[in-house]
Amino acid sequence: MSPLKTAPRRVDAAVETKVRPGLARRQVYAVAGCYFVASFAALGLPPYLTEILPELGDGAARWAGLLYIVPTIFGAIGAPLWGRLADRFGRKKLLLRAQLGLVAAFLLAGWADSLATFTTALVIQGVLGGTFAASNGYLGAALEGHALSRALTLMQGSARAALVCAPIVVGSLTPWLSPHRQYALLAVLPLAAAVMLAALPEPPRSRPAAPARATAEVEAAEPTAAEAVADAEPAPLADAPRATAGSLRALYALEFAFVFSTVISFPYLIALIKERIPGTGPMVSGVLFALPHMCYLVAAMAVHSLFRNRPRLGIALGFGCIALGLAGHGVAHSLTAFVAVRLVLGAGLTLGLVCMSMLAADCARGRAPGGLFGSIEFFSKAGAVAAGLAAAAGNDWFGPTAPVVTGTAIALVTVAAIAVPRLSRTLRTRRSPRCPR
């Protein structure tokens, strides 16, 4: 058998020989489950701010838009700092800190009797929360490679499930308890999560280095493997012992663009549906809102298996589907059309989230996971804040169609940014004769 055919297998074997502490599957599911229950109030109650604020003196709920993003803004500011502290003092401790921070914030919000106190509670939620980044940092300290990317995919599934289920549960409880007071009731969920997380092990503060022999095999095998697939997908980041600084910057840029292009359609989707399909009930509107997240829950693991060795292709396809889906929102005028474009957007959401989890897992090799995932969370939240502000401005000036048009433009620009350098490399490779070794 020729060396060209055996090289990729040698690379995979070398990578898999890395020593890592690992977590049992049930422990990974426990972390994801704890994030799911802890995020119920954080994700389920903000849509009801227009009902909460009149109880606090803001009769017209004029501050709802700003207060919606207050936790996101302060979460973005605090995430990198908490991540670095986790690397220094222990990921489990900082994960417990995040859960208990939510308990304090939800209790204060639930018992607040003024707008100022409620706003303070939302600031505390942003500063002391950050359970998603803390959970990812905990997982990143114990897992590597495909095991980590699968765990990150599962974490995104927990976020999608909470985003779908939480508003429904909050709405169901509203006849008996106002959304304002539900903050205090739902504080029991992050408290329960903290109790469950206390039983999990503390990952080591530093990663074991790869065995010298394994590293040497990787370095020796990579050029041959690259030669074998010169005209195919570029070798994944997982083949490198450590991602480059350029790869990390690219991940941050992709995270910002992805969150911006998807979140910008959220705030005014219901208004767009009512404008295009008069008489649509809240239940139908809610289902249409949730469809992309349901797509993720159904297809995420299958997408992970399909694109595990070509995440860049998945990201490019994901942004393409996002652009197509958002553009479809601009011309949809029937329930069937909205279902179709929401499913296309769901395909893009799933491809993007899963494949960026793979890139994040690759970038985590050789890096302190707390700082890395704290920085990723910063760019994610920054994208969400920018999307919220752009959506509000576009809606005020041009109506509810403007946010989806803006999101389409950002997604198309990102597709071009991914595709043009790759096309240029392909053309150079095909025009230049290969140098003999």
Coordinates of C-alpha atoms in Angstrom, one line a residue:
M1 CA 0.0 0.0 0.0
S2 CA 1.3 3.4 -0.9
P3 CA 2.3 6.0 1.7
L4 CA -0.3 8.4 0.3
K5 CA -3.1 6.0 1.3
T6 CA -1.8 5.2 4.7
A7 CA -0.9 8.7 5.9
P8 CA -4.3 9.9 6.9
R9 CA -4.8 6.8 9.1
R10 CA -1.4 7.4 10.8
V11 CA -2.5 11.0 11.5
D12 CA -5.8 10.0 13.1
A13 CA -4.0 7.3 15.2
A14 CA -1.4 9.7 16.4
V15 CA -4.0 12.3 17.4
E16 CA -6.1 9.7 19.2
T17 CA -3.1 8.6 21.3
K18 CA -3.2 12.0 23.2
V19 CA -3.6 11.6 26.9
R20 CA -6.6 13.4 28.4
P21 CA -8.5 13.1 31.6
G22 CA -11.9 12.6 30.0
L23 CA -15.5 12.5 31.4
A24 CA -18.0 9.7 31.5
R25 CA -20.9 10.2 29.1
R26 CA -23.3 10.5 32.0
Q27 CA -21.2 13.4 33.4
V28 CA -21.3 15.2 30.0
Y29 CA -25.0 14.8 29.9
A30 CA -25.2 16.1 33.5
V31 CA -23.4 19.3 32.6
A32 CA -25.7 19.8 29.6
G33 CA -28.8 19.1 31.7
C34 CA -27.7 21.5 34.4
Y35 CA -27.3 24.2 31.8
F36 CA -30.8 23.4 30.4
V37 CA -32.6 23.8 33.7
A38 CA -30.5 26.8 34.8
S39 CA -31.2 28.7 31.6
F40 CA -35.0 28.4 31.9
A41 CA -35.5 31.8 33.5
A42 CA -32.7 33.5 31.5
L43 CA -34.3 32.4 28.2
G44 CA -38.0 32.0 29.0
L45 CA -38.8 35.3 30.9
P46 CA -37.2 38.1 28.7
P47 CA -40.0 37.7 26.0
Y48 CA -42.5 38.7 28.8
L49 CA -40.7 42.0 29.7
T50 CA -43.6 43.9 28.2
E51 CA -45.8 42.4 30.9
I52 CA -43.3 42.7 33.7
L53 CA -42.3 46.4 33.3
P54 CA -45.8 47.9 33.9
E55 CA -45.8 46.3 37.3
L56 CA -42.6 48.3 38.0
G57 CA -43.8 51.7 36.9
D58 CA -43.0 51.6 33.2
G59 CA -46.6 51.4 31.9
A60 CA -45.7 51.5 28.2
A61 CA -42.8 49.1 28.6
R62 CA -40.5 51.6 26.9
W63 CA -37.4 50.1 28.4
A64 CA -38.2 46.6 27.3
G65 CA -35.8 46.7 24.3
L66 CA -32.9 48.0 26.3
L67 CA -33.4 45.7 29.3
Y68 CA -33.7 42.7 26.9
I69 CA -30.0 43.1 26.1
V70 CA -28.7 44.3 29.5
P71 CA -27.7 40.8 30.7
T72 CA -26.1 40.1 27.3
I73 CA -24.0 43.3 27.4
F74 CA -22.7 42.6 30.9
G75 CA -22.3 38.9 30.2
A76 CA -20.0 39.8 27.3
I77 CA -17.9 42.1 29.5
G78 CA -17.5 39.5 32.2
A79 CA -17.1 36.3 30.2
P80 CA -13.3 36.7 29.3
L81 CA -12.5 37.6 32.9
W82 CA -14.4 34.7 34.4
G83 CA -12.8 32.4 31.9
R84 CA -9.3 33.4 32.9
L85 CA -10.2 33.0 36.6
A86 CA -11.5 29.5 35.9
D87 CA -8.2 28.6 34.4
R88 CA -6.4 29.9 37.4
F89 CA -8.6 28.8 40.3
G90 CA -10.6 25.8 38.9
R91 CA -13.3 25.3 36.3
K92 CA -15.7 23.6 38.6
K93 CA -15.5 26.4 41.2
L94 CA -16.3 29.0 38.6
L95 CA -19.1 26.9 37.1
L96 CA -20.7 26.7 40.5
R97 CA -20.1 30.5 40.8
A98 CA -22.1 31.0 37.6
Q99 CA -25.0 28.9 38.8
L100 CA -25.2 30.6 42.2
G101 CA -24.9 34.0 40.5
L102 CA -28.1 33.2 38.6
V103 CA -29.8 32.2 41.8
A104 CA -29.0 35.6 43.4
A105 CA -30.0 37.6 40.3
F106 CA -33.3 35.7 39.8
L107 CA -34.2 36.1 43.5
L108 CA -33.5 39.9 43.3
A109 CA -35.5 40.2 40.1
G110 CA -38.5 38.3 41.4
W111 CA -38.8 40.4 44.5
A112 CA -37.8 43.8 42.9
D113 CA -40.4 46.5 43.5
S114 CA -38.9 49.2 41.3
L115 CA -37.5 49.5 37.8
A116 CA -34.0 50.4 39.2
T117 CA -33.9 47.3 41.4
F118 CA -35.0 45.1 38.5
T119 CA -32.4 46.6 36.2
T120 CA -29.8 45.9 38.9
A121 CA -30.8 42.3 39.0
L122 CA -30.4 42.0 35.2
V123 CA -26.9 43.5 35.5
I124 CA -26.0 41.0 38.2
Q125 CA -27.4 38.2 36.0
G126 CA -25.0 39.3 33.2
V127 CA -22.0 39.8 35.4
L128 CA -22.3 36.8 37.7
G129 CA -24.0 34.4 35.2
G130 CA -22.3 33.1 32.1
T131 CA -23.2 29.5 32.7
F132 CA -22.8 28.6 29.0
A133 CA -19.2 29.7 28.8
A134 CA -18.4 28.2 32.2
S135 CA -19.9 24.9 31.2
N136 CA -17.9 24.8 27.9
G137 CA -14.8 25.7 29.8
Y138 CA -15.4 22.8 32.2
L139 CA -15.9 20.4 29.3
G140 CA -12.9 21.8 27.4
A141 CA -10.6 21.0 30.3
A142 CA -11.6 17.4 30.3
L143 CA -12.2 16.5 26.7
E144 CA -10.5 16.9 23.3
G145 CA -11.1 16.6 19.6
H146 CA -14.3 14.9 18.5
A147 CA -15.3 14.1 22.0
L148 CA -15.2 17.8 22.9
S149 CA -17.0 18.9 19.7
R150 CA -19.8 16.4 20.4
A151 CA -20.1 17.8 23.9
L152 CA -20.3 21.3 22.6
T153 CA -22.9 20.2 20.1
L154 CA -24.9 18.7 23.0
M155 CA -24.6 22.0 24.9
Q156 CA -26.0 23.9 22.0
G157 CA -28.8 21.4 21.9
S158 CA -29.5 22.3 25.6
A159 CA -29.7 26.0 24.7
R160 CA -32.0 25.3 21.7
A161 CA -34.3 23.1 23.9
A162 CA -34.5 25.7 26.6
L163 CA -35.2 28.4 24.0
V164 CA -38.1 26.3 22.7
C165 CA -39.6 25.0 26.0
A166 CA -39.0 27.9 28.5
P167 CA -41.4 30.5 26.9
I168 CA -44.1 27.8 26.7
V169 CA -43.7 26.9 30.4
V170 CA -43.6 30.5 31.5
G171 CA -46.8 31.2 29.5
S172 CA -48.5 28.2 31.0
L173 CA -47.7 29.4 34.6
T174 CA -48.8 33.0 33.9
P175 CA -52.5 32.5 34.9
W176 CA -51.4 31.5 38.4
L177 CA -48.2 33.5 38.8
S178 CA -47.0 36.7 37.0
P179 CA -43.8 36.4 34.9
H180 CA -42.3 39.0 37.3
R181 CA -42.7 36.7 40.3
Q182 CA -41.7 33.6 38.3
Y183 CA -38.1 34.9 38.4
A184 CA -38.1 34.1 42.1
L185 CA -39.7 30.7 41.6
L186 CA -37.4 29.7 38.8
A187 CA -34.3 30.6 40.9
V188 CA -34.7 27.1 42.4
L189 CA -33.5 25.7 39.0
P190 CA -29.9 27.0 39.0
L191 CA -29.8 26.2 42.7
A192 CA -30.6 22.6 41.9
A193 CA -28.1 22.6 39.0
A194 CA -25.4 23.8 41.4
V195 CA -26.2 21.0 43.8
M196 CA -25.9 18.4 41.0
L197 CA -22.7 19.9 39.6
A198 CA -21.1 19.8 43.1
A199 CA -20.9 16.0 42.6
L200 CA -18.8 16.2 39.4
P201 CA -15.0 16.0 39.4
E202 CA -12.7 19.0 39.1
P203 CA -10.8 18.8 35.8
P204 CA -7.0 19.4 36.0
R205 CA -5.9 23.0 35.6
S206 CA -3.4 22.1 32.9
R207 CA -3.6 19.7 30.1
P208 CA -1.1 16.9 29.7
A209 CA 1.1 17.4 26.7
A210 CA 0.9 14.9 23.8
P211 CA 3.5 12.2 23.9
A212 CA 6.6 13.2 21.9
R213 CA 6.4 10.1 19.7
A214 CA 2.7 10.9 18.8
T215 CA 3.6 14.5 18.0
A216 CA 6.4 13.5 15.8
E217 CA 4.2 11.1 13.9
V218 CA 1.7 13.9 13.3
E219 CA 4.3 16.3 12.1
A220 CA 5.8 13.6 9.8
A221 CA 2.5 12.5 8.4
E222 CA 0.8 15.9 7.8
P223 CA 2.6 16.9 4.5
T224 CA 1.9 13.4 3.0
A225 CA -1.7 13.6 4.0
A226 CA -2.1 17.1 2.6
E227 CA -0.5 15.9 -0.7
A228 CA -3.1 13.1 -0.9
V229 CA -6.0 15.5 -0.6
A230 CA -4.7 18.6 -2.4
D231 CA -7.8 19.1 -4.4
A232 CA -10.3 18.1 -1.6
E233 CA -11.3 19.7 1.7
P234 CA -8.3 21.2 3.5
A235 CA -7.0 19.2 6.4
P236 CA -9.1 19.9 9.5
L237 CA -7.7 21.8 12.4
A238 CA -7.8 18.6 14.4
D239 CA -4.8 17.4 12.5
A240 CA -2.7 20.2 14.1
P241 CA -1.3 19.9 17.6
R242 CA -2.4 23.5 18.2
A243 CA -4.5 25.9 16.2
T244 CA -2.8 29.0 14.9
A245 CA -3.6 32.6 16.0
G246 CA -5.1 33.2 12.6
S247 CA -7.5 30.3 13.1
L248 CA -8.5 31.7 16.4
R249 CA -9.2 35.1 15.0
A250 CA -11.2 33.5 12.2
L251 CA -13.3 31.6 14.7
Y252 CA -14.1 34.8 16.6
A253 CA -15.1 36.6 13.4
L254 CA -17.3 33.7 12.3
E255 CA -18.9 33.5 15.8
F256 CA -19.8 37.2 15.6
A257 CA -21.1 37.0 12.1
F258 CA -23.1 33.9 12.7
V259 CA -24.8 35.2 15.9
F260 CA -25.5 38.5 14.2
S261 CA -27.1 37.1 11.1
T262 CA -29.3 34.7 13.0
V263 CA -30.3 36.7 16.0
I264 CA -31.2 39.8 14.0
S265 CA -34.4 38.1 12.7
F266 CA -35.6 37.2 16.2
P267 CA -37.0 40.4 17.7
Y268 CA -39.4 41.4 15.0
L269 CA -40.3 38.0 13.5
I270 CA -43.7 37.9 15.1
A271 CA -44.5 41.4 13.8
L272 CA -43.4 40.3 10.3
I273 CA -45.6 37.2 10.4
K274 CA -48.6 39.3 11.5
E275 CA -48.0 41.8 8.8
R276 CA -47.7 39.1 6.1
I277 CA -50.4 36.7 7.4
P278 CA -53.1 38.7 9.1
G279 CA -55.0 36.7 11.7
T280 CA -52.2 34.4 12.6
G281 CA -52.6 33.3 16.2
P282 CA -49.8 33.3 18.9
M283 CA -49.5 29.6 18.9
V284 CA -48.7 29.4 15.2
S285 CA -46.3 32.3 15.5
G286 CA -44.6 30.6 18.4
V287 CA -44.2 27.4 16.4
L288 CA -42.7 29.3 13.4
F289 CA -40.3 31.1 15.8
A290 CA -39.2 27.7 17.3
L291 CA -38.8 25.8 14.0
P292 CA -35.1 26.5 13.4
H293 CA -34.3 25.5 16.9
M294 CA -36.3 22.3 16.5
C295 CA -34.3 21.5 13.4
Y296 CA -31.1 21.6 15.5
L297 CA -32.6 19.3 18.1
V298 CA -33.5 16.8 15.4
A299 CA -30.4 16.9 13.1
A300 CA -27.4 18.2 15.1
M301 CA -25.8 14.8 15.9
A302 CA -26.3 13.6 12.3
V303 CA -24.7 16.8 11.0
H304 CA -21.8 16.3 13.4
S305 CA -21.1 12.8 12.0
L306 CA -21.4 14.0 8.4
F307 CA -19.1 17.0 8.7
R308 CA -16.7 16.0 11.4
N309 CA -13.7 16.1 9.0
R310 CA -14.8 19.1 7.0
P311 CA -16.2 21.8 9.3
R312 CA -15.3 24.7 7.0
L313 CA -17.5 23.2 4.3
G314 CA -20.3 22.9 6.8
I315 CA -19.9 26.5 7.9
A316 CA -19.9 27.8 4.3
L317 CA -23.1 25.8 3.6
G318 CA -24.6 27.0 6.9
F319 CA -24.1 30.7 6.0
G320 CA -25.5 30.0 2.6
C321 CA -28.6 28.5 4.0
I322 CA -28.9 31.4 6.5
A323 CA -28.7 33.9 3.6
L324 CA -31.3 31.9 1.6
G325 CA -33.6 31.5 4.5
L326 CA -33.5 35.1 5.6
A327 CA -34.0 36.3 2.0
G328 CA -37.0 34.1 1.8
H329 CA -38.5 35.9 4.8
G330 CA -38.6 39.0 2.7
V331 CA -40.8 37.5 0.1
A332 CA -42.9 35.0 2.1
H333 CA -46.6 35.8 2.2
S334 CA -48.2 32.5 3.2
L335 CA -48.0 30.0 6.1
T336 CA -46.4 27.4 3.8
A337 CA -43.8 29.8 2.6
F338 CA -42.9 30.8 6.1
V339 CA -42.6 27.2 7.2
A340 CA -40.2 26.5 4.2
V341 CA -38.0 29.5 4.9
R342 CA -37.8 28.8 8.6
L343 CA -36.7 25.2 7.8
V344 CA -34.0 26.5 5.5
L345 CA -32.9 28.9 8.2
G346 CA -32.9 25.9 10.6
A347 CA -30.6 24.0 8.3
G348 CA -28.2 26.9 8.3
L349 CA -28.4 27.3 12.1
T350 CA -27.7 23.6 12.6
L351 CA -24.8 23.5 10.2
G352 CA -23.2 26.6 11.6
L353 CA -23.6 25.8 15.3
V354 CA -22.3 22.2 14.9
C355 CA -19.4 23.0 12.6
M356 CA -18.3 26.0 14.7
S357 CA -18.3 23.7 17.8
M358 CA -15.8 21.5 15.9
L359 CA -13.6 24.5 15.1
A360 CA -13.8 25.6 18.8
A361 CA -12.8 22.1 19.9
D362 CA -9.8 22.2 17.5
C363 CA -8.8 25.7 18.8
A364 CA -8.9 24.4 22.4
R365 CA -6.0 22.1 21.8
G366 CA -3.1 23.4 23.8
R367 CA -5.0 26.4 25.1
A368 CA -6.5 27.2 28.5
P369 CA -10.2 26.4 27.9
G370 CA -11.6 28.9 30.3
G371 CA -10.1 31.9 28.6
L372 CA -10.8 30.5 25.1
F373 CA -14.5 29.8 25.7
G374 CA -14.9 33.1 27.7
S375 CA -13.5 34.9 24.6
I376 CA -15.8 33.0 22.3
E377 CA -18.7 34.0 24.5
F378 CA -17.7 37.6 24.4
F379 CA -17.8 37.6 20.6
S380 CA -21.1 35.7 20.6
K381 CA -22.8 38.1 22.9
A382 CA -21.3 41.1 21.1
G383 CA -22.9 39.7 17.9
A384 CA -26.2 39.4 19.7
V385 CA -26.1 43.0 21.0
A386 CA -25.1 44.4 17.6
A387 CA -27.9 42.4 16.0
G388 CA -30.5 43.7 18.5
L389 CA -29.4 47.3 18.0
A390 CA -29.4 46.8 14.2
A391 CA -32.8 45.1 14.2
A392 CA -34.3 47.9 16.3
A393 CA -32.9 50.6 14.0
G394 CA -33.9 48.9 10.8
N395 CA -37.4 48.2 12.1
D396 CA -37.8 51.9 13.1
W397 CA -36.7 53.1 9.7
F398 CA -37.9 50.6 7.2
G399 CA -40.2 48.2 9.0
P400 CA -40.0 44.5 10.1
T401 CA -38.5 43.4 6.7
A402 CA -35.3 45.4 7.3
P403 CA -33.7 43.1 9.9
V404 CA -33.9 40.0 7.6
V405 CA -32.4 42.0 4.7
T406 CA -29.5 43.1 6.9
G407 CA -29.0 39.5 8.1
T408 CA -29.0 38.2 4.5
A409 CA -26.3 40.7 3.5
I410 CA -24.0 39.8 6.5
A411 CA -24.5 36.0 5.7
L412 CA -23.6 36.6 2.0
V413 CA -20.5 38.6 2.9
T414 CA -19.4 35.8 5.2
V415 CA -19.9 33.2 2.5
A416 CA -17.8 35.2 0.2
A417 CA -15.1 35.7 2.8
I418 CA -14.9 31.9 3.2
A419 CA -15.2 30.9 -0.4
V420 CA -13.0 33.4 -2.2
P421 CA -9.7 32.6 -0.4
R422 CA -10.4 28.9 -0.9
L423 CA -11.1 29.4 -4.6
S424 CA -7.9 31.4 -5.0
R425 CA -5.9 28.6 -3.3
T426 CA -7.5 26.0 -5.6
L427 CA -6.7 27.9 -8.7
R428 CA -3.1 28.4 -7.6
T429 CA -2.7 24.7 -6.9
R430 CA -4.1 23.7 -10.2
R431 CA -2.0 26.2 -12.2
S432 CA 1.3 25.4 -10.5
P433 CA 3.1 22.1 -11.0
R434 CA 3.6 20.1 -7.8
C435 CA 7.2 20.2 -6.6
P436 CA 8.8 16.7 -6.4
R437 CA 9.8 15.6 -2.9

